[in-house]
PDB file of C-alpha atoms in Angstrom:
ATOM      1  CA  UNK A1276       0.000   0.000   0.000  1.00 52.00           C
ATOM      2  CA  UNK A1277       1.328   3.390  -0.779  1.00 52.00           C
ATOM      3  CA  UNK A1278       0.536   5.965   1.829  1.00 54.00           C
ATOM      4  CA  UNK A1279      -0.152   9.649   1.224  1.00 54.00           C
ATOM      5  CA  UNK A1280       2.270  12.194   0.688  1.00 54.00           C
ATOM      6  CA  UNK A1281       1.859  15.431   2.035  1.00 57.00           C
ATOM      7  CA  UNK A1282       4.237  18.466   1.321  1.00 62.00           C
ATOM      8  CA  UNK A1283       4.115  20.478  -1.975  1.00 67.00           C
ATOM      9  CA  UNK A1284       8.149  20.382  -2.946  1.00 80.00           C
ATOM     10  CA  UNK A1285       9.704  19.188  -5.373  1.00 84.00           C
ATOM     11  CA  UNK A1286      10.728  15.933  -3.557  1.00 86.00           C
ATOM     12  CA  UNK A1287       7.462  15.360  -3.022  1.00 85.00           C
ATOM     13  CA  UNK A1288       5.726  15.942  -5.920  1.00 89.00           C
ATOM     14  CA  UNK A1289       8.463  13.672  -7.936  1.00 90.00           C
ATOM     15  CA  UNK A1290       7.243  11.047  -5.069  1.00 91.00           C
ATOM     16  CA  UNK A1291       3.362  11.548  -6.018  1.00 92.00           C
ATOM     17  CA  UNK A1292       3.442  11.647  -9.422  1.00 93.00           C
ATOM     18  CA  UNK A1293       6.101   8.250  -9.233  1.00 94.00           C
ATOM     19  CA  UNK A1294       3.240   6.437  -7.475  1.00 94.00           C
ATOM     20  CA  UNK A1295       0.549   7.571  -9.125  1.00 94.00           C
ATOM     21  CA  UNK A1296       2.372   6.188 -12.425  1.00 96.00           C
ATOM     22  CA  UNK A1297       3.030   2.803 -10.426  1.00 96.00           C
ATOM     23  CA  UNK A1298      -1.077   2.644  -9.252  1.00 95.00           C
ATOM     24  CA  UNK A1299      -2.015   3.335 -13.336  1.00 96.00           C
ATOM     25  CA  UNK A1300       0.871   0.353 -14.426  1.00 97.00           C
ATOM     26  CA  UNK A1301      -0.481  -2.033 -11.813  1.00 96.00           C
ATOM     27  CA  UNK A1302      -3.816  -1.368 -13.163  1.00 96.00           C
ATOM     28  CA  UNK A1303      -2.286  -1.911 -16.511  1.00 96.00           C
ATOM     29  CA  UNK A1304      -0.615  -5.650 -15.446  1.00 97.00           C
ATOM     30  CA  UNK A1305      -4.502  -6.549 -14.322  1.00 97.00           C
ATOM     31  CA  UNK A1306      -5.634  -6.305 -17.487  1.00 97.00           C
ATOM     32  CA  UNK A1307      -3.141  -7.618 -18.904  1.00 97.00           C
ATOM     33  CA  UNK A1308      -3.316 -10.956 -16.555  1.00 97.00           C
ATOM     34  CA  UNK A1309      -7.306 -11.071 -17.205  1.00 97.00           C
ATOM     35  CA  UNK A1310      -6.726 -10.999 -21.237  1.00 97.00           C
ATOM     36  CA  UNK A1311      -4.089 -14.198 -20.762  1.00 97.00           C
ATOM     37  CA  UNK A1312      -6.599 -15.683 -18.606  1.00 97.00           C
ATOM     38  CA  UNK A1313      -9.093 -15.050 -21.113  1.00 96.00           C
ATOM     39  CA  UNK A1314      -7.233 -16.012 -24.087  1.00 95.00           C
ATOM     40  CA  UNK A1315      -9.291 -19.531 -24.978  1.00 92.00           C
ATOM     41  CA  UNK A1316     -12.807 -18.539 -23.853  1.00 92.00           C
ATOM     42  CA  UNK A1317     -15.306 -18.882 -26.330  1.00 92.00           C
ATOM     43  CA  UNK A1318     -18.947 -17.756 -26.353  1.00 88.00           C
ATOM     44  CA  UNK A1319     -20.935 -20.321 -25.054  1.00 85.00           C
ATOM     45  CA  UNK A1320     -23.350 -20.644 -27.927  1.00 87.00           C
ATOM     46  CA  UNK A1321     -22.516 -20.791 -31.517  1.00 85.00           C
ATOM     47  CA  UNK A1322     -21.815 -17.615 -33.323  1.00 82.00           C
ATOM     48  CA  UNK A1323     -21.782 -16.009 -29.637  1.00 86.00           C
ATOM     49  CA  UNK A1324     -19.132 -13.229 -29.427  1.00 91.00           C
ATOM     50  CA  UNK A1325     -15.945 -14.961 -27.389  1.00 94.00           C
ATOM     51  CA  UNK A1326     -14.164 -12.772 -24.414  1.00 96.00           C
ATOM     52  CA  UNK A1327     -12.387  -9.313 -26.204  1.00 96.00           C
ATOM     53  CA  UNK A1328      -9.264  -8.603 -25.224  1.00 97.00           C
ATOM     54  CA  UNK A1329      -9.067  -5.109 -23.097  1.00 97.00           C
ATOM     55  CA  UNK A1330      -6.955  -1.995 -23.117  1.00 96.00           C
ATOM     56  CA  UNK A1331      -6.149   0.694 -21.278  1.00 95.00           C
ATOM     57  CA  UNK A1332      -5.401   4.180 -21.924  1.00 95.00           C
ATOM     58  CA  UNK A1333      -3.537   6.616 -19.642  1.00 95.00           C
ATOM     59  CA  UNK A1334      -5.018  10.472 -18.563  1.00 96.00           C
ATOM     60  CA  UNK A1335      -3.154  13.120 -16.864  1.00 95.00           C
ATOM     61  CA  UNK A1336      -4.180  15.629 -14.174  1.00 94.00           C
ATOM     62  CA  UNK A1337      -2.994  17.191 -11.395  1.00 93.00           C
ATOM     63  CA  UNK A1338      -2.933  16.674  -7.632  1.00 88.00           C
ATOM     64  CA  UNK A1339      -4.473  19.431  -5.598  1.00 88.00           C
ATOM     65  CA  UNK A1340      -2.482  18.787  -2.368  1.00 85.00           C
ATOM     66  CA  UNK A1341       0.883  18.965  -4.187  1.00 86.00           C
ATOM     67  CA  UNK A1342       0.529  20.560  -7.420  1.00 88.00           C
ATOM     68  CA  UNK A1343       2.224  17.652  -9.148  1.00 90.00           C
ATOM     69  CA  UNK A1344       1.122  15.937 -11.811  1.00 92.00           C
ATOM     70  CA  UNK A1345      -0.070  12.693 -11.423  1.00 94.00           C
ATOM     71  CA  UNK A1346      -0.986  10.033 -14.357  1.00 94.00           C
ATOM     72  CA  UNK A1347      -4.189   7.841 -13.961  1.00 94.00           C
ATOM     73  CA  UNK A1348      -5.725   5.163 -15.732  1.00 95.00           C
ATOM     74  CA  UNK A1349      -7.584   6.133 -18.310  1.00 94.00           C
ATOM     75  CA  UNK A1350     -10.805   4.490 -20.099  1.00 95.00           C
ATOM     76  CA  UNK A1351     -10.795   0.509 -19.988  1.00 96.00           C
ATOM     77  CA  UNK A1352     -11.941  -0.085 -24.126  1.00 97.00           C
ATOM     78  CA  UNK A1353     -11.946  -3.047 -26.321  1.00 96.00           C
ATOM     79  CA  UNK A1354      -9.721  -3.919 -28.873  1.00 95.00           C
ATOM     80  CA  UNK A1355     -11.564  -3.840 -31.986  1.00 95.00           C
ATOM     81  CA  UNK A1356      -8.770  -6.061 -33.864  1.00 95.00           C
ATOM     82  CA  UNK A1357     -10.771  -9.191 -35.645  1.00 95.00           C
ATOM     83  CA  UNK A1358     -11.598 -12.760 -33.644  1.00 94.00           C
ATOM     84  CA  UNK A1359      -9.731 -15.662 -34.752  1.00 92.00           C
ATOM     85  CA  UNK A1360     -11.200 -18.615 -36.404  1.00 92.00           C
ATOM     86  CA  UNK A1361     -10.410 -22.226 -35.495  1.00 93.00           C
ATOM     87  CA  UNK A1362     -11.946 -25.421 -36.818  1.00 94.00           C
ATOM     88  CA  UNK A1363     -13.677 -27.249 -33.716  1.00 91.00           C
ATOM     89  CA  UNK A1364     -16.962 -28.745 -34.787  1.00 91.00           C
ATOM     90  CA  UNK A1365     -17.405 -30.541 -31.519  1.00 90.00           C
ATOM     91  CA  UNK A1366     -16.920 -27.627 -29.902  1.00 89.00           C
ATOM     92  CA  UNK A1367     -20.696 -26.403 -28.254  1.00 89.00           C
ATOM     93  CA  UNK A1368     -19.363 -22.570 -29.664  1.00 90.00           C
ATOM     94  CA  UNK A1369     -19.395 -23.829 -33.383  1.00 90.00           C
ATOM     95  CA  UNK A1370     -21.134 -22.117 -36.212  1.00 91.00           C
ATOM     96  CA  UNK A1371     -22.599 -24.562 -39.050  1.00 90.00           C
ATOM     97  CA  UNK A1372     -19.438 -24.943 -40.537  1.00 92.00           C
ATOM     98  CA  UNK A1373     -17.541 -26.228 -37.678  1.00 92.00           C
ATOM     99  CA  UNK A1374     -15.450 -23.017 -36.524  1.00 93.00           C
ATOM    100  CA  UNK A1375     -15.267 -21.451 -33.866  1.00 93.00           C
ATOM    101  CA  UNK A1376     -14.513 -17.484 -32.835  1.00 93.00           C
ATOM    102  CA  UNK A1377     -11.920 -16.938 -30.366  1.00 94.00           C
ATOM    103  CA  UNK A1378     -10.579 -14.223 -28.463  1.00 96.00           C
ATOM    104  CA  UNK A1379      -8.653 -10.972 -30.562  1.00 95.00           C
ATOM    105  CA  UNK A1380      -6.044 -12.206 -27.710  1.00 96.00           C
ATOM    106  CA  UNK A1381      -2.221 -12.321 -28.562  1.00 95.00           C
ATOM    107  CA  UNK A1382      -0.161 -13.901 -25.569  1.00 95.00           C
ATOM    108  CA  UNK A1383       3.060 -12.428 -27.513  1.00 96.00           C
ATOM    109  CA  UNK A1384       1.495  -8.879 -27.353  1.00 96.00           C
ATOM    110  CA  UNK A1385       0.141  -9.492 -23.846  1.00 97.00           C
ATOM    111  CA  UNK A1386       3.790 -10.360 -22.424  1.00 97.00           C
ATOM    112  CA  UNK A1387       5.094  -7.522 -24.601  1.00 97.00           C
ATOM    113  CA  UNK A1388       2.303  -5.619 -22.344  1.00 96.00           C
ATOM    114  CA  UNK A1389       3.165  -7.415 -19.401  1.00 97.00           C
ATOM    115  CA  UNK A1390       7.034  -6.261 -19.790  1.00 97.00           C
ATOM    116  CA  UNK A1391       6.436  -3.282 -20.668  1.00 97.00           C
ATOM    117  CA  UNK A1392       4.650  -1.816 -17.308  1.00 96.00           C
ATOM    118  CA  UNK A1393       6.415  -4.110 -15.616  1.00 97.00           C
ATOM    119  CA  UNK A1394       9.483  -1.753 -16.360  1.00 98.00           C
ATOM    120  CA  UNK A1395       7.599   1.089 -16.346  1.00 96.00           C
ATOM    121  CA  UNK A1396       6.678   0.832 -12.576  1.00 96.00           C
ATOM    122  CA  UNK A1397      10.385  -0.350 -11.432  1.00 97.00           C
ATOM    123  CA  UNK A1398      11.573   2.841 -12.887  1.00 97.00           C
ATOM    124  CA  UNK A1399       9.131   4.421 -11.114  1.00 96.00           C
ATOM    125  CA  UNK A1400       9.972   2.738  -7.817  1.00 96.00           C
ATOM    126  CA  UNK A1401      13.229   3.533  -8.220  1.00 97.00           C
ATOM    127  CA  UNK A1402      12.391   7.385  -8.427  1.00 95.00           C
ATOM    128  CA  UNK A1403      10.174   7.540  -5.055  1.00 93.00           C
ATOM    129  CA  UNK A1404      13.096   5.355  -3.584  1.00 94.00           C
ATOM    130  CA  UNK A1405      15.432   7.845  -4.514  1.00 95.00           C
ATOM    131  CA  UNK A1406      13.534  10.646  -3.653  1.00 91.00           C
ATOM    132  CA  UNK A1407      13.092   8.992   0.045  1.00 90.00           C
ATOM    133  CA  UNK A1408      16.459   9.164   0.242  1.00 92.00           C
ATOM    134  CA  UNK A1409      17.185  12.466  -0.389  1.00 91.00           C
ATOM    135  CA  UNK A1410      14.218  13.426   2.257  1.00 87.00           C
ATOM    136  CA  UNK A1411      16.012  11.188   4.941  1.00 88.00           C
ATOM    137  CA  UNK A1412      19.563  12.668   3.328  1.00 91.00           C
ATOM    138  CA  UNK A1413      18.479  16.074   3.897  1.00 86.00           C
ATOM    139  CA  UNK A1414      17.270  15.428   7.100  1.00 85.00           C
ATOM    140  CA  UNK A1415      20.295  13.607   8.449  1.00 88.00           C
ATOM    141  CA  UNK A1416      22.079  17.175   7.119  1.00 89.00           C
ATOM    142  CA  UNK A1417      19.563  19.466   9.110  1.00 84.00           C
ATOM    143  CA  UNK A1418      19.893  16.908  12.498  1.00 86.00           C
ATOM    144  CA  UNK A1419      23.751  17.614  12.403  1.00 75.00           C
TER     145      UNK A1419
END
């Protein structure tokens, strides 16, 4: 869990905005883990639209406490790329000529995804780490 921060300097607005970017990536790896776990569900019926893969966008704004800005997750859409088609006429999904639709998912995309915030956020970690430190740096200076 990541606390508030209070204070409006610069420190501190580098530590806001830093977790507010890691909240809007972990939001991001979600959907990302709910399209792989989605990635073989087919309607139930035949012709039945199967599970569409989701994506996020990212919005900006600004926090009123510290005047930094701040990212947040933006609308949760659907990917309007094109089902796949597999031939599975036992399958309870199938149409009349044996196929089924599956999901516009792409594991290879998904890990690209899944890599991609996953750097994202330790790069932001590493900023509100860094900007801890030079809180307890400067306060080690001021003690002495």
């Amino acid at each position: 869990m990541i606390f508030p921060i209070s204070g409006t300097g610069p420190l501190s607005q580098a530590m806001v905005t830093a977790a507010s970017a890691m909240r809007a990536q972990s939001t991001r790896m979600r959907l990302v883990a709910e399209n792989l776990a989605n990635a073989d569900s087919t309607a139930a019926v035949p012709d039945g639209t199967p599970y569409q893969r989701k994506v996020m966008s990212f919005e900006q704004s600004v926090d009123k406490a510290t005047n930094a800005a701040v990212v947040q997750p933006g609308p949760i859409t659907t990917d309007p790329a094109p089902f796949r088609s597999v031939y599975a006429p036992s399958s309870p999904a199938a149409n009349a000529k044996g196929y089924v639709s599956m999901p516009n998912v792409s594991p290879v995309l998904e890990l690209a995804d899944m890599r991609e915030a996953e750097r994202s956020y330790e790069a932001n970690l590493a900023t509100l780490n860094q900007a801890r430190s030079m809180i307890a740096k400067t306060l080690d200076i001021l003690k002495a």
